[in-house]
XYZ file of C-alpha atoms in Angstrom:
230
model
C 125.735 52.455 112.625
C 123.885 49.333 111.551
C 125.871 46.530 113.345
C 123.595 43.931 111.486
C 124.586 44.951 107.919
C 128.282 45.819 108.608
C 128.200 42.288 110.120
C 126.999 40.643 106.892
C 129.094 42.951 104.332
C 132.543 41.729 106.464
C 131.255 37.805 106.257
C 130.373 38.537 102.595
C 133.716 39.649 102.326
C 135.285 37.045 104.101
C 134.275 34.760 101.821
C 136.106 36.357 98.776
C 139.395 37.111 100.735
C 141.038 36.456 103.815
C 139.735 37.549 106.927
C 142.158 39.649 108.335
C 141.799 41.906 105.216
C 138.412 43.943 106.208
C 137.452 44.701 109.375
C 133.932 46.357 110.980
C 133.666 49.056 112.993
C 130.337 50.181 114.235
C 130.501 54.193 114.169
C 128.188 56.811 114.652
C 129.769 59.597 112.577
C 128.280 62.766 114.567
C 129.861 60.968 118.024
C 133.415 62.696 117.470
C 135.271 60.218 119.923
C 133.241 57.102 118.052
C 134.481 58.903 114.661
C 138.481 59.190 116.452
C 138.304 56.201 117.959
C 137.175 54.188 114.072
C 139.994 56.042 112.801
C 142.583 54.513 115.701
C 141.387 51.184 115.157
C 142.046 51.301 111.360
C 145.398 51.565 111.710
C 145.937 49.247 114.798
C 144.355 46.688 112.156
C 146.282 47.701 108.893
C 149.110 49.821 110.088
C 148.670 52.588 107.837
C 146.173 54.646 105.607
C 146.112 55.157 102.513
C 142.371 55.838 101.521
C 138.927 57.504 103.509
C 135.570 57.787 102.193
C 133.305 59.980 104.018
C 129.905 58.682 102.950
C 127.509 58.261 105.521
C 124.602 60.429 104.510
C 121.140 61.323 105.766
C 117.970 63.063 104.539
C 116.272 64.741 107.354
C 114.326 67.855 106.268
C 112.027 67.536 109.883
C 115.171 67.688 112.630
C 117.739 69.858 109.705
C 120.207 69.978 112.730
C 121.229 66.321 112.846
C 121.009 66.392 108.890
C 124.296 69.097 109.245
C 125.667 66.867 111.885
C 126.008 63.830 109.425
C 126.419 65.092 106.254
C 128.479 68.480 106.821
C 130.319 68.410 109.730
C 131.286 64.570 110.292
C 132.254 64.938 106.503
C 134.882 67.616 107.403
C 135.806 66.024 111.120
C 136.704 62.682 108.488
C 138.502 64.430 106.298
C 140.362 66.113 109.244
C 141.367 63.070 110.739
C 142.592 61.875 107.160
C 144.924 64.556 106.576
C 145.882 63.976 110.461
C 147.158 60.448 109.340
C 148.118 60.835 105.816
C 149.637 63.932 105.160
C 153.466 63.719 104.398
C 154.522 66.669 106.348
C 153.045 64.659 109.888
C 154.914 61.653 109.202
C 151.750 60.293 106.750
C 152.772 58.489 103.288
C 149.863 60.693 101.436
C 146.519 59.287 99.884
C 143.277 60.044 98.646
C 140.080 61.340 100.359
C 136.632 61.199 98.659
C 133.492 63.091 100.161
C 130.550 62.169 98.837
C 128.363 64.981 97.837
C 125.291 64.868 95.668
C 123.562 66.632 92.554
C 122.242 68.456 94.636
C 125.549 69.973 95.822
C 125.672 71.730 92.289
C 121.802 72.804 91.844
C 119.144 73.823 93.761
C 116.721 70.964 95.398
C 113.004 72.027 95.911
C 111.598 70.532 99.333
C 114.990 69.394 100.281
C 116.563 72.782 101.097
C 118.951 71.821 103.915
C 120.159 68.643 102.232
C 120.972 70.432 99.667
C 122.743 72.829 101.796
C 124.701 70.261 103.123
C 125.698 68.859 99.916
C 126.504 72.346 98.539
C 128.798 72.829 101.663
C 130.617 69.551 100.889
C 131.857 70.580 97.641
C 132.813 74.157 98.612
C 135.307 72.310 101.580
C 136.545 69.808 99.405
C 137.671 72.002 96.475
C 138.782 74.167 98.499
C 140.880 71.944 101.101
C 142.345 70.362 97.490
C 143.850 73.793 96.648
C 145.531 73.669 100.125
C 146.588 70.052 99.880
C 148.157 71.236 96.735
C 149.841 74.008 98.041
C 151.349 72.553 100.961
C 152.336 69.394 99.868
C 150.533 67.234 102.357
C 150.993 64.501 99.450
C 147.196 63.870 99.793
C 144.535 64.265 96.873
C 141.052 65.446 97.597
C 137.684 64.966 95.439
C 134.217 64.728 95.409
C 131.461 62.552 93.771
C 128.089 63.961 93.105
C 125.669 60.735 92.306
C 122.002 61.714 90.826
C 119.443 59.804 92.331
C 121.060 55.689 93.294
C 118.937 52.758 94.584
C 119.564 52.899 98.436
C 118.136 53.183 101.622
C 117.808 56.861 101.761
C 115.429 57.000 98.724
C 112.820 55.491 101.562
C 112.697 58.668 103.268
C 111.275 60.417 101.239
C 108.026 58.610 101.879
C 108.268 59.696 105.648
C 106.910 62.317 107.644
C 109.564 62.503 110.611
C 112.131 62.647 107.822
C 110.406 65.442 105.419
C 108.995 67.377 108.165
C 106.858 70.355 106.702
C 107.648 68.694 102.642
C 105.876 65.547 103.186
C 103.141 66.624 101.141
C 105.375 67.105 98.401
C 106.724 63.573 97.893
C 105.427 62.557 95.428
C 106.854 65.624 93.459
C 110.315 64.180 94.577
C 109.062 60.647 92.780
C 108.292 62.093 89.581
C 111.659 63.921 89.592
C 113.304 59.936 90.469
C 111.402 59.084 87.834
C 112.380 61.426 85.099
C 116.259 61.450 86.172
C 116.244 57.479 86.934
C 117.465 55.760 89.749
C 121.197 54.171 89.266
C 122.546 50.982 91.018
C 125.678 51.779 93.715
C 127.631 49.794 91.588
C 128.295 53.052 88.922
C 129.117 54.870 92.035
C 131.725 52.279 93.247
C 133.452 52.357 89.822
C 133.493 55.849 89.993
C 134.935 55.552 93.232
C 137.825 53.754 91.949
C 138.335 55.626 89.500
C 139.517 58.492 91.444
C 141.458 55.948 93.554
C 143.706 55.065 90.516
C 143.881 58.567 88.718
C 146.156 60.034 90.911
C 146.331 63.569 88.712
C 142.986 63.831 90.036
C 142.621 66.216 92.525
C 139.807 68.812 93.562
C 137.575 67.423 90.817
C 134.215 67.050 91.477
C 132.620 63.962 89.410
C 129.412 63.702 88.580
C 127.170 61.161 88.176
C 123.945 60.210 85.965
C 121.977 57.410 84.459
C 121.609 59.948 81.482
C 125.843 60.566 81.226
C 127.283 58.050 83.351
C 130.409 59.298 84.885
C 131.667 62.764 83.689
C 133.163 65.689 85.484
C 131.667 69.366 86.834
C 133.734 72.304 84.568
C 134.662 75.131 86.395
C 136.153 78.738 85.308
C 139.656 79.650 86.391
C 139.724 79.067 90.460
C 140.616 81.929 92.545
C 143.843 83.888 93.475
C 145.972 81.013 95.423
C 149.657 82.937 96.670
C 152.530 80.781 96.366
C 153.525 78.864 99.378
C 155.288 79.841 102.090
């Protein structure tokens, strides 16, 4: 949504490789047509697509509603619209998707209850829209990364009230628990990132991610009954 920063990434980019190779388009995820209409212009630009990230991400414990908005639903409208343009069976040449969940997706978060909800629910669609993928051939893989706590902008809002809503007081509870995990740089995220990009046996994982183990993967048991396609 920040026009400012996407404007500074693309000339940062520009600078490394020609300009006609990234593009910027301002988008506010929970606006569905703004979210379509990104998509659209993607492929005007490249003619095809082969990879989506759905990573835009909020923590907003005070108005929980718009918190579902942005890191739920948008996450599955994204990965909707992905399938819509990559799968092989709708005239797609497959690809990857990667939703970006959290730690918090995989344990319980005290004084963060809906992100955590949120992040929970991003996992649970992902692994199981993987299994589907899988089943029916839509040539597309599907995974999630679950980061512990990284050194972004969303780490600030934890210091405000109009983002922690009745958990303010509790802040500095969340600190200590930054402090005790650590706090990672993006750039361990990115290179898990690609990582999935280039592994393509990869496919309803869910990678995790700490400054204790670096990049390693969630185990699971033996996933459920799946019948055999139609």
């Amino acid at each position: 949504r920040n026009a400012e920063a996407g404007q500074e990434s693309k000339a940062a980019l520009d600078e490394q490789f020609e300009a006609q190779r990234t593009v910027f388009i301002q988008c506010d995820v929970t606006d569905q047509e703004q979210l379509k209409g990104a998509f659209k212009k993607v492929i005007e630009h490249f003619g095809r697509l082969d990879i989506v990230v759905n990573n835009a991400g909020v923590n907003n414990e005070k108005d929980w509603e718009s918190t579902i908005q942005t890191n739920l639903t948008s996450v599955i409208r994204g990965t909707y619209l992905g399938l819509e343009y990559m799968r092989k069976g709708n005239g797609g040449d497959g690809g990857v998707i990667i939703n970006i969940s959290s730690l918090a997706g995989l344990m319980p978060a005290a004084f963060q209850p809906v992100y955590c909800a949120t992040k929970h629910g991003v996992i649970g669609f992902t692994r199981s829209i993987a299994v589907t993928a899988n089943m029916e051939n839509y040539g597309v893989r599907l995974n999630t990364i679950c980061p512990g706590f990284v050194n972004t902008p969303i780490l600030q809002s934890i210091d405000k009230e109009e983002n922690m809503g009745q958990y303010f007081s509790y802040k500095d509870e969340i600190k200590n628990m930054m402090q005790f995990y650590g706090v990672m740089d993006p750039s361990i995220i990115a290179e898990g990132l690609i990582t999935i990009i280039e592994d393509d046996t990869l496919n309803g994982e869910v990678m995790k991610i700490t400054a204790s183990q670096g990049i390693h993967f969630q185990q699971y048991g033996q996933t459920s009954f799946t019948s055999s396609k139609r």
